[in-house]
Coordinates of C-alpha atoms in Angstrom, one line a residue:
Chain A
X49 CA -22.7 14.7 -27.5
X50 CA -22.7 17.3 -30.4
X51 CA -26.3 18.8 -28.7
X52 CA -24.3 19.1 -25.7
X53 CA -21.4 21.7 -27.5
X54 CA -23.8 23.2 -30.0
X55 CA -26.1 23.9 -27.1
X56 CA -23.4 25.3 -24.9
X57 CA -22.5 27.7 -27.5
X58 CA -25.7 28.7 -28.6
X59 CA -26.5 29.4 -24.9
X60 CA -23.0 31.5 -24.2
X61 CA -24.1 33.6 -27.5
X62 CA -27.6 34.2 -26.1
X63 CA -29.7 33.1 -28.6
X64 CA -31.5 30.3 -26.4
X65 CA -32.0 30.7 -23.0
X66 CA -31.0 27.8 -20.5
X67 CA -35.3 26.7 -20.4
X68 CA -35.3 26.6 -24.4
X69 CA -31.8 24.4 -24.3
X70 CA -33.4 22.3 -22.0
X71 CA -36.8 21.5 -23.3
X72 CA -35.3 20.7 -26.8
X73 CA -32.5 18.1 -25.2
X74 CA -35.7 16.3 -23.2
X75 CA -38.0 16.9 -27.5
X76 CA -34.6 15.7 -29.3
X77 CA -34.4 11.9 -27.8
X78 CA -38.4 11.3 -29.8
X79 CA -37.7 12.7 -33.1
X80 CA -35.5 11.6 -35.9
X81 CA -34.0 14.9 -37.8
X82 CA -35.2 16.0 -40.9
X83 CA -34.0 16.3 -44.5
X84 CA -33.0 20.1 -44.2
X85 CA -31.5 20.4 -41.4
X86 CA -28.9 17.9 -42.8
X87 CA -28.5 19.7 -46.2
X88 CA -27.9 22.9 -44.4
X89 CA -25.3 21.3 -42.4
X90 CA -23.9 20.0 -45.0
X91 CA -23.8 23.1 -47.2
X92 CA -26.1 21.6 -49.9
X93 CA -29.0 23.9 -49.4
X94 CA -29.7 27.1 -47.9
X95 CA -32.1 28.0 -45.4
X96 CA -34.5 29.9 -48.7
X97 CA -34.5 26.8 -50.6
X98 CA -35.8 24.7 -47.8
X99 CA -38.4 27.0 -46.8
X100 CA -39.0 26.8 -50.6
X101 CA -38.8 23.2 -50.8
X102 CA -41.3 22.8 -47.5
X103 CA -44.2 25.4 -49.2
X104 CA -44.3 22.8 -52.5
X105 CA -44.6 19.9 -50.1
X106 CA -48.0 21.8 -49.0
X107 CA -49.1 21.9 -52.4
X108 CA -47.7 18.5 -54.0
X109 CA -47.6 15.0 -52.0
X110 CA -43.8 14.0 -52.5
X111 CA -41.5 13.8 -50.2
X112 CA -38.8 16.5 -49.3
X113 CA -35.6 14.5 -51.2
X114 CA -37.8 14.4 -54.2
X115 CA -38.6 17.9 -54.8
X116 CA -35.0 19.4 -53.9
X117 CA -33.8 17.3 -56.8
X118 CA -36.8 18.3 -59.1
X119 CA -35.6 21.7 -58.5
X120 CA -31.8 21.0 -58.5
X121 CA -31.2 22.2 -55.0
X122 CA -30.1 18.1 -54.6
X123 CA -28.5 15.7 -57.0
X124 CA -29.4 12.0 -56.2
X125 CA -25.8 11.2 -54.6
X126 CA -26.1 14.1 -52.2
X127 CA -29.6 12.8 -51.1
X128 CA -28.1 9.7 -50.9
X129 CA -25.7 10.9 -47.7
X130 CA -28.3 12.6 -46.0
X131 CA -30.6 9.4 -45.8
X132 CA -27.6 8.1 -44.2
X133 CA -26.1 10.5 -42.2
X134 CA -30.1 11.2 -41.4
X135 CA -29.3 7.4 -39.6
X136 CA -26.4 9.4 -37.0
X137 CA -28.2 11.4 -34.2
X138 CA -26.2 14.1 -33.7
X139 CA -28.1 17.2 -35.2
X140 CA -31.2 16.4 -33.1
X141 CA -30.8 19.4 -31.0
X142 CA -30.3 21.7 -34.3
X143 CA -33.9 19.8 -35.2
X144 CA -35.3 20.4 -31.8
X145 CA -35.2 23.7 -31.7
X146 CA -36.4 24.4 -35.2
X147 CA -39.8 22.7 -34.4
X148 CA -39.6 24.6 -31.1
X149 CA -39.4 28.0 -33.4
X150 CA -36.3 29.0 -30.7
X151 CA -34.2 29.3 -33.7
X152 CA -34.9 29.9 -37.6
X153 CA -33.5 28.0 -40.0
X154 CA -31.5 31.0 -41.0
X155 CA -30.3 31.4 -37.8
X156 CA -29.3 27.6 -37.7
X157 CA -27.5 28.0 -41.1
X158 CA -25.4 30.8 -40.1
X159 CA -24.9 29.2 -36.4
X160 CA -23.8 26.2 -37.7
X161 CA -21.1 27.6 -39.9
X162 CA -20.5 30.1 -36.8
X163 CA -19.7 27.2 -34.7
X164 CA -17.8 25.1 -37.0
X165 CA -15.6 28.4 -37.1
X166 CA -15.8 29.3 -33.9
X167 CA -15.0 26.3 -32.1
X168 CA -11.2 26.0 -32.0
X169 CA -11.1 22.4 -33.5
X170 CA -10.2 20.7 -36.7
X171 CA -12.5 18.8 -39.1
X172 CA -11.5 15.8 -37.9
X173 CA -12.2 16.8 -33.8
X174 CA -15.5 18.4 -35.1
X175 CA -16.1 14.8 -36.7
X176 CA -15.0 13.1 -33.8
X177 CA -17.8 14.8 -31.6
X178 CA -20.3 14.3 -33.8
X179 CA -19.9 10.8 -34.2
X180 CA -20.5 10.7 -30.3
X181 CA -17.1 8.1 -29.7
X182 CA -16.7 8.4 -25.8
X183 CA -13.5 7.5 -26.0
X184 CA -12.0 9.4 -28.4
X185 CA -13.7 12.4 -27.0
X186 CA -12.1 12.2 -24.1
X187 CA -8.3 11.8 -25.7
X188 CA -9.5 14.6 -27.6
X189 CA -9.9 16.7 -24.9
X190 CA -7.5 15.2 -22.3
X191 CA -4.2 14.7 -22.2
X192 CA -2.5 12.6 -18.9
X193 CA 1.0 13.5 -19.3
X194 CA 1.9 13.4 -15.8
X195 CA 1.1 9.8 -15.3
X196 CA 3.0 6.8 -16.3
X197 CA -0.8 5.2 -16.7
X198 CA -2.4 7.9 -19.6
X199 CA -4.6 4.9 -20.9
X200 CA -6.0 3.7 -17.9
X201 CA -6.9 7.4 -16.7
X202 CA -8.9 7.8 -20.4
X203 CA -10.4 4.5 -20.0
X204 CA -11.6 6.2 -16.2
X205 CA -12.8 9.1 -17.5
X206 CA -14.4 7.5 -20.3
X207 CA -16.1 5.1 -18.0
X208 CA -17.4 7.8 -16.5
X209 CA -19.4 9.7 -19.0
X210 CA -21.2 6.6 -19.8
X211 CA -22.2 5.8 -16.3
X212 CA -23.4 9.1 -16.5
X213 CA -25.5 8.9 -18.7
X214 CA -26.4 5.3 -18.0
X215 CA -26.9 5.5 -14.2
X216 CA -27.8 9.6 -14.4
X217 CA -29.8 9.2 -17.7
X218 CA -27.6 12.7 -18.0
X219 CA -25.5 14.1 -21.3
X220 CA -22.5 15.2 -20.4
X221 CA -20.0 18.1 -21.8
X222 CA -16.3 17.2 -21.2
X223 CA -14.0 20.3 -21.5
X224 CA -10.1 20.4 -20.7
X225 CA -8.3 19.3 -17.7
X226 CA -6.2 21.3 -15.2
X227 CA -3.9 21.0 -12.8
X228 CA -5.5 21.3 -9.1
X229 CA -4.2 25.2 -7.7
X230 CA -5.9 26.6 -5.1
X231 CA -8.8 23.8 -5.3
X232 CA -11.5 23.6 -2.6
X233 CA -14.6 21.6 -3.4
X234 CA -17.7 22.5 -1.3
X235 CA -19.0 19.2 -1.8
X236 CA -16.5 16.1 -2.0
X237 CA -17.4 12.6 -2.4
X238 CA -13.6 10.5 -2.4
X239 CA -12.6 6.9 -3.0
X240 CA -9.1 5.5 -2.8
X241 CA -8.7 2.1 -5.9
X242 CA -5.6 0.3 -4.8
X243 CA -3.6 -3.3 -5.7
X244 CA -1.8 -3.4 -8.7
X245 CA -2.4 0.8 -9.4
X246 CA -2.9 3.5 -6.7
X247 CA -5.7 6.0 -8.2
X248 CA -7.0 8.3 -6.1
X249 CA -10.9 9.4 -7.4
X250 CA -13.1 12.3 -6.2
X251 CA -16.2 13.5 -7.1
X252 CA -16.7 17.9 -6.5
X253 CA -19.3 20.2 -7.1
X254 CA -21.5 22.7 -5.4
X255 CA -24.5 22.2 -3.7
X256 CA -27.0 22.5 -6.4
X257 CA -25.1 19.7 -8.7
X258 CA -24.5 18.0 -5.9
X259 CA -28.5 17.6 -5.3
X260 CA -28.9 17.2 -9.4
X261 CA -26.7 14.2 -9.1
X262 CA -28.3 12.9 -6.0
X263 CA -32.0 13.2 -7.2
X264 CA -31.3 11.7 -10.1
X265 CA -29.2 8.4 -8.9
X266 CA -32.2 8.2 -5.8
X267 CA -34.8 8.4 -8.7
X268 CA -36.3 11.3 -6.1
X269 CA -36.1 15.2 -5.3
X270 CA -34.0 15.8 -2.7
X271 CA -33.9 18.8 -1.1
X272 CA -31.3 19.2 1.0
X273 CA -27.8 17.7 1.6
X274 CA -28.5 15.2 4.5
X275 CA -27.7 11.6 4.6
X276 CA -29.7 10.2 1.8
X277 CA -28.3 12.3 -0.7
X278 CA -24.9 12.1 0.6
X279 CA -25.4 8.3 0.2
X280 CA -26.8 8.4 -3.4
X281 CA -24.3 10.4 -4.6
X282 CA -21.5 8.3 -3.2
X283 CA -23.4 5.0 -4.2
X284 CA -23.2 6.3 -7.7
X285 CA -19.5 7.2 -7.4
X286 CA -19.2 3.7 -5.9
X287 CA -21.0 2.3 -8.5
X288 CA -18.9 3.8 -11.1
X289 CA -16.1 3.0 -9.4
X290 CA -17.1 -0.4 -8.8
X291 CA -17.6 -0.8 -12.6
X292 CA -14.4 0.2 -13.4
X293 CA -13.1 -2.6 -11.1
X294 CA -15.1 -5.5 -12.9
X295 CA -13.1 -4.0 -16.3
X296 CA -9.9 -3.9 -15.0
X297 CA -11.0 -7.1 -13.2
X298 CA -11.8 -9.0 -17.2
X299 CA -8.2 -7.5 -18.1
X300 CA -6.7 -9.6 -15.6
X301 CA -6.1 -6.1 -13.2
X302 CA -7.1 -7.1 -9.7
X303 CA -8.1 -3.8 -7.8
X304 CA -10.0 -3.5 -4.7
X305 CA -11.3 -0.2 -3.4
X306 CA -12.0 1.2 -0.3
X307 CA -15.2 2.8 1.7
X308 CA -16.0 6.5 0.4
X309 CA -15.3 9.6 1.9
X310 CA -17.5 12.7 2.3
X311 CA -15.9 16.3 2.6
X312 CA -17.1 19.7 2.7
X313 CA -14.8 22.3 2.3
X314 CA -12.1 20.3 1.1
X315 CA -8.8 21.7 -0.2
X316 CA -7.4 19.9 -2.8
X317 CA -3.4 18.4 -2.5
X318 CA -2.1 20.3 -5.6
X319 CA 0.3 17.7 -6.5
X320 CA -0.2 14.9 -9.6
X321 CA -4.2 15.7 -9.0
X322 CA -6.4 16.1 -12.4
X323 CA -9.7 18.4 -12.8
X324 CA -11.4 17.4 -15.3
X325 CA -13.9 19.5 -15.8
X326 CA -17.8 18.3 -16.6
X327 CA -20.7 20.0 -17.5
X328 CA -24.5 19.1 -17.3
X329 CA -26.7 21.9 -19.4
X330 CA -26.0 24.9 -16.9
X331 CA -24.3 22.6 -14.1
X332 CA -20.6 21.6 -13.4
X333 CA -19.1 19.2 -11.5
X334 CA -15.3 17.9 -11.7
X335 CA -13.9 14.8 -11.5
X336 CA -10.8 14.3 -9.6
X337 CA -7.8 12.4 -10.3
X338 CA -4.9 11.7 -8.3
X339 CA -2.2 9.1 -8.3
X340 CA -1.5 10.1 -4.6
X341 CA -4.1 11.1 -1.4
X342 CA -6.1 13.7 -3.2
X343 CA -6.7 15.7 0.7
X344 CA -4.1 16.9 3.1
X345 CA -3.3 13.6 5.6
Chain B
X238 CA -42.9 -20.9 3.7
X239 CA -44.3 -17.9 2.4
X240 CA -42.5 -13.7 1.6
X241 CA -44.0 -13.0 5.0
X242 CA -42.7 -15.4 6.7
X243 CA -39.3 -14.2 5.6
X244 CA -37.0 -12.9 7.5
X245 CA -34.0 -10.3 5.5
X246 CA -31.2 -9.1 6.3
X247 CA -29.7 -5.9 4.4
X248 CA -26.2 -5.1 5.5
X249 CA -24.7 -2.2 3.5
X250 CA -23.6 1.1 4.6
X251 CA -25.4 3.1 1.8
X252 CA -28.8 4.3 3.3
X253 CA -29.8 4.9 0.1
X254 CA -29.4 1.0 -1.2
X255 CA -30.8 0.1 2.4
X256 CA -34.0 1.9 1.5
X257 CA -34.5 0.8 -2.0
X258 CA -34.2 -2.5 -1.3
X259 CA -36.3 -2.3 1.3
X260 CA -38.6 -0.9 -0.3
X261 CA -38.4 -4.0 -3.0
X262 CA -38.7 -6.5 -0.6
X263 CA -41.7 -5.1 1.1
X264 CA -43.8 -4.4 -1.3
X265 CA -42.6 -8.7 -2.2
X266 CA -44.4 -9.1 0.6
X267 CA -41.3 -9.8 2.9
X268 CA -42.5 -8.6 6.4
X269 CA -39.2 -8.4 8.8
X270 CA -36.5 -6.5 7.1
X271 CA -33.3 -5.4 9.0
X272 CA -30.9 -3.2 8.6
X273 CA -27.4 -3.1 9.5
X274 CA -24.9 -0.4 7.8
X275 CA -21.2 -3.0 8.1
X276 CA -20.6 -6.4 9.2
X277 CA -20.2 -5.6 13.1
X278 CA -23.7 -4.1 13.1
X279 CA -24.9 -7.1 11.6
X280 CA -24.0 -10.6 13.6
X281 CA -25.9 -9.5 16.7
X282 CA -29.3 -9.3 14.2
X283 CA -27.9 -12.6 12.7
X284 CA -27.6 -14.4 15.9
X285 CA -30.8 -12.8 17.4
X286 CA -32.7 -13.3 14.3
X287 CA -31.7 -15.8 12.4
X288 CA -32.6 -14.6 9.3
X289 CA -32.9 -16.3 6.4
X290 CA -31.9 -14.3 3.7
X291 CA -29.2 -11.7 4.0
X292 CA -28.5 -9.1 1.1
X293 CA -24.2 -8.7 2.2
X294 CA -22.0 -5.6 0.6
X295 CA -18.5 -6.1 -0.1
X296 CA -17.1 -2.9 0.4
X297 CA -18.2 -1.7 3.9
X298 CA -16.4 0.2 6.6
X299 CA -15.4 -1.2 10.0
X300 CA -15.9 -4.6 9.0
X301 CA -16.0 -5.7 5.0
X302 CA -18.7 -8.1 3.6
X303 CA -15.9 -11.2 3.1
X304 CA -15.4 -11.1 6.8
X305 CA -19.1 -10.6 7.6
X306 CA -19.8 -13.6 5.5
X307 CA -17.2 -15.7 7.2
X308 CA -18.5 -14.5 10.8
X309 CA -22.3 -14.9 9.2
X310 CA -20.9 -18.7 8.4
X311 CA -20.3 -19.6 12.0
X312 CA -23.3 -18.2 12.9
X313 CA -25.9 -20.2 10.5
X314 CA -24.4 -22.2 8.0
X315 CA -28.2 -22.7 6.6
X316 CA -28.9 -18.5 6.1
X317 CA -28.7 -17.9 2.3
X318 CA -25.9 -14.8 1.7
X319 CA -26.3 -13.0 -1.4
X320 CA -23.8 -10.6 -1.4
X321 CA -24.9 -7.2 -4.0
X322 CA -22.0 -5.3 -4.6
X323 CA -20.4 -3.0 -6.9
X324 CA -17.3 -4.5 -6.7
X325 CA -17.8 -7.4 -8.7
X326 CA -14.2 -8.9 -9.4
X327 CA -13.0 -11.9 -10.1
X328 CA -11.5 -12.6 -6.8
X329 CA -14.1 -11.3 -4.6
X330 CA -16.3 -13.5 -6.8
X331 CA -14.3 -16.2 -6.2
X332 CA -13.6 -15.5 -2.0
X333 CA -17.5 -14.9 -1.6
X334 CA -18.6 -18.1 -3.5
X335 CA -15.2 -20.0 -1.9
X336 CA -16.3 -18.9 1.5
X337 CA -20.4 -19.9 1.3
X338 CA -22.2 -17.0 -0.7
X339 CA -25.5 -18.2 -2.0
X340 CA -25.4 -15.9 -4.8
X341 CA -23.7 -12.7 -6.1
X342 CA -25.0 -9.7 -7.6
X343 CA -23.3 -6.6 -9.6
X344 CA -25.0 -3.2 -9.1
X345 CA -26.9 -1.5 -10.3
X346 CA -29.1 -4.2 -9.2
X347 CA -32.1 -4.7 -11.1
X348 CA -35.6 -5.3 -8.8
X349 CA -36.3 -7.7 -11.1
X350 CA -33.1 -9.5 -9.7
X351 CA -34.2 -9.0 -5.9
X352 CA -38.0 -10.5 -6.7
X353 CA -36.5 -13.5 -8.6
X354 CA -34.5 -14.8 -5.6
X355 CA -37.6 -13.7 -3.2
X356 CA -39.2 -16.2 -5.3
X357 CA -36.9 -18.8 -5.4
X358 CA -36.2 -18.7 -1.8
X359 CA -39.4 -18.9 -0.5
X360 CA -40.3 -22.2 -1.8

């Protein structure tokens, strides 16, 4: 989940293009990140003492923890928390694109701090991306306060991300909710979940997401919007949907839901409905939340 | 009796599931697969066919997969319904295997899922 934010930012600040951010997601899931990288996260080293640390690892066969410390850039307990935190994957991407050369490991130092600045959260949000939590990312970022059910909407939304990147085998960037104004989605998959809850769920993007998400759920390149990918994309809505059921279903919640819907053009009922904005690399799509019809009766 | 002597039944109103499966079963050998996209579209192959295996959704327009199965009961009480579904509650668990469903599957299926009752059904 980090990648995902770090990327983004790098990307709005121009220093990697949308191919390099790309490429080093797809490099970052086969390697594990290395020593530096961690200590310059951490603020242990600096980028000249790993470059220093790297040119004596050409010349003497130790390994990288063991010649920081003979040269007191480390002390033992600090090499100690990178082996472990070496264990979490969430500066894969910073790794990534250091063997890619698109960034230095200057440019990662000061890029890192840039972003920790830069980023509008507190240590403890920062942490809480970083550690990847689903669900605590998405109360991080979301707050329901116009529904008497916040709980179940996070436990939605968090659903959600996962199936995407379980069924998608997509990361996905969560950013803030808003309040539908003026909302038309060119491309709008709907389903209604009713029993002991009403919720009212939409899926809206533009055509290019749209064919992103169908490719992917079809495992195939589709090309244009006909049937087929109208149908992947609402199986994998359904899906979803139908997932969140079986939960609900274990917690003694029986909900049934109804056949999907597919729009184009579709203006959004302003009242009670939640964007919630998500982001795929260059790609958005948002997911819709209603406790009444989502589109005009 | 053998996959090709097999005749399937896939009843859902996703194309795309349609085709996949499809796809699964032929290459399994199965020769005659039909296609239906709800429940109405579907007891006219059942009564003209017979077939013996039929893949049921739950949530369908027109006519849902509990009703289908029920109509699909009258029918043949010998055709084995699995129904594959996303909606994989409790109580349509319950209804579906109450009402004569052979087995029950929770997408995303798995082909691995499809083959093994192929196989077991064939015999």
């Amino acid at each position: 989940m980090f990648s995902q934010y770090f990327g983004n930012y790098l990307l709005n600040k121009k220093l990697i293009t949308t191919k390099n951010l790309k490429e080093a997601l797809e490099y970052q899931k086969s390697i594990h990140v290395k020593l530096g990288i961690l200590a310059i996260n951490l603020g242990y080293m600096n980028s000249t003492q790993i470059q220093e640390v790297h040119q004596q690892q050409m010349k003497i066969d130790k390994r990288f923890g063991e010649i920081a410390i003979d040269l007191g850039y480390l002390n033992e307990p600090q090499l100690q928390n990178l082996l472990t935190t070496q264990k979490q994957g969430y500066l894969q991407l910073s790794q990534a694109l250091i063997d890619k050369q698109y960034l230095t490991l200057e440019q990662l130092q000061n890029e890192l701090q840039n972003y920790k600045n830069d980023c509008q959260l507190t240590a403890e949000q920062l942490e809480i991306i970083k550690q990847g939590d689903i669900n605590k990312i998405v109360q991080l970022f979301l707050k329901f306060t116009e529904t008497p059910i916040p709980q179940t909407y996070n436990d939605y939304v968090a659903l959600f991300l996962k199936n995407i990147i379980r069924l998608l085998d997509l990361t996905p960037r969560l950013e803030n909710a808003f309040a539908a104004e003026n909302y038309i989605a060119p491309f709008l998959i709907s389903q209604k979940i009713q029993g002991e809850l009403n919720l009212y769920t939409a899926l809206a993007t533009d055509q290019e997401t749209f064919l992103t998400i169908a490719s992917r759920f079809a495992n195939e390149q589709l090309k244009t919007i006909d049937e087929l990918a109208q149908a992947s994309v609402a199986e994998f809505f359904n899906v979803h949907n139908g997932i969140f059921l079986v939960n609900m279903s274990n917690q003694n919640l029986e909900l049934q839901m109804e056949p999907h819907q597919f729009c184009e053009q579709a203006k959004i009922k302003e009242t009670d409905t939640y964007v919630i904005p998500i982001y795929l690399l260059n790609q958005k799509f948002d997911l819709l939340l209603s406790k009444q019809n989502l589109l005009p009766s | 009796m053998g996959a090709k002597q097999l005749t399937v039944l896939l009843c859902d109103d996703s194309m795309l599931v349609r085709k996949q499966l499809k796809e699964t079963l032929t290459e399994a050998g199965v020769a005659t697969v039909l296609e239906a996209g709800h429940g109405q579209e579907a007891l006219p192959l059942v009564q003209k066919h017979n077939p013996q295996i039929i893949f049921l959704d739950i949530v369908m327009p027109v006519m849902d997969g509990i009703e289908t199965l029920k109509e699909i009961k009258k029918i043949n009480t010998q055709t084995k319904v699995i129904m594959i579904t996303s909606s994989g509650t409790q109580t349509y668990l319950k209804t579906a295997l109450e009402e004569g469903a052979y087995d029950f599957i929770q997408k995303p299926w798995k082909e691995s899922q499809i083959l093994s009752i192929i196989h077991r059904l064939k015999k």
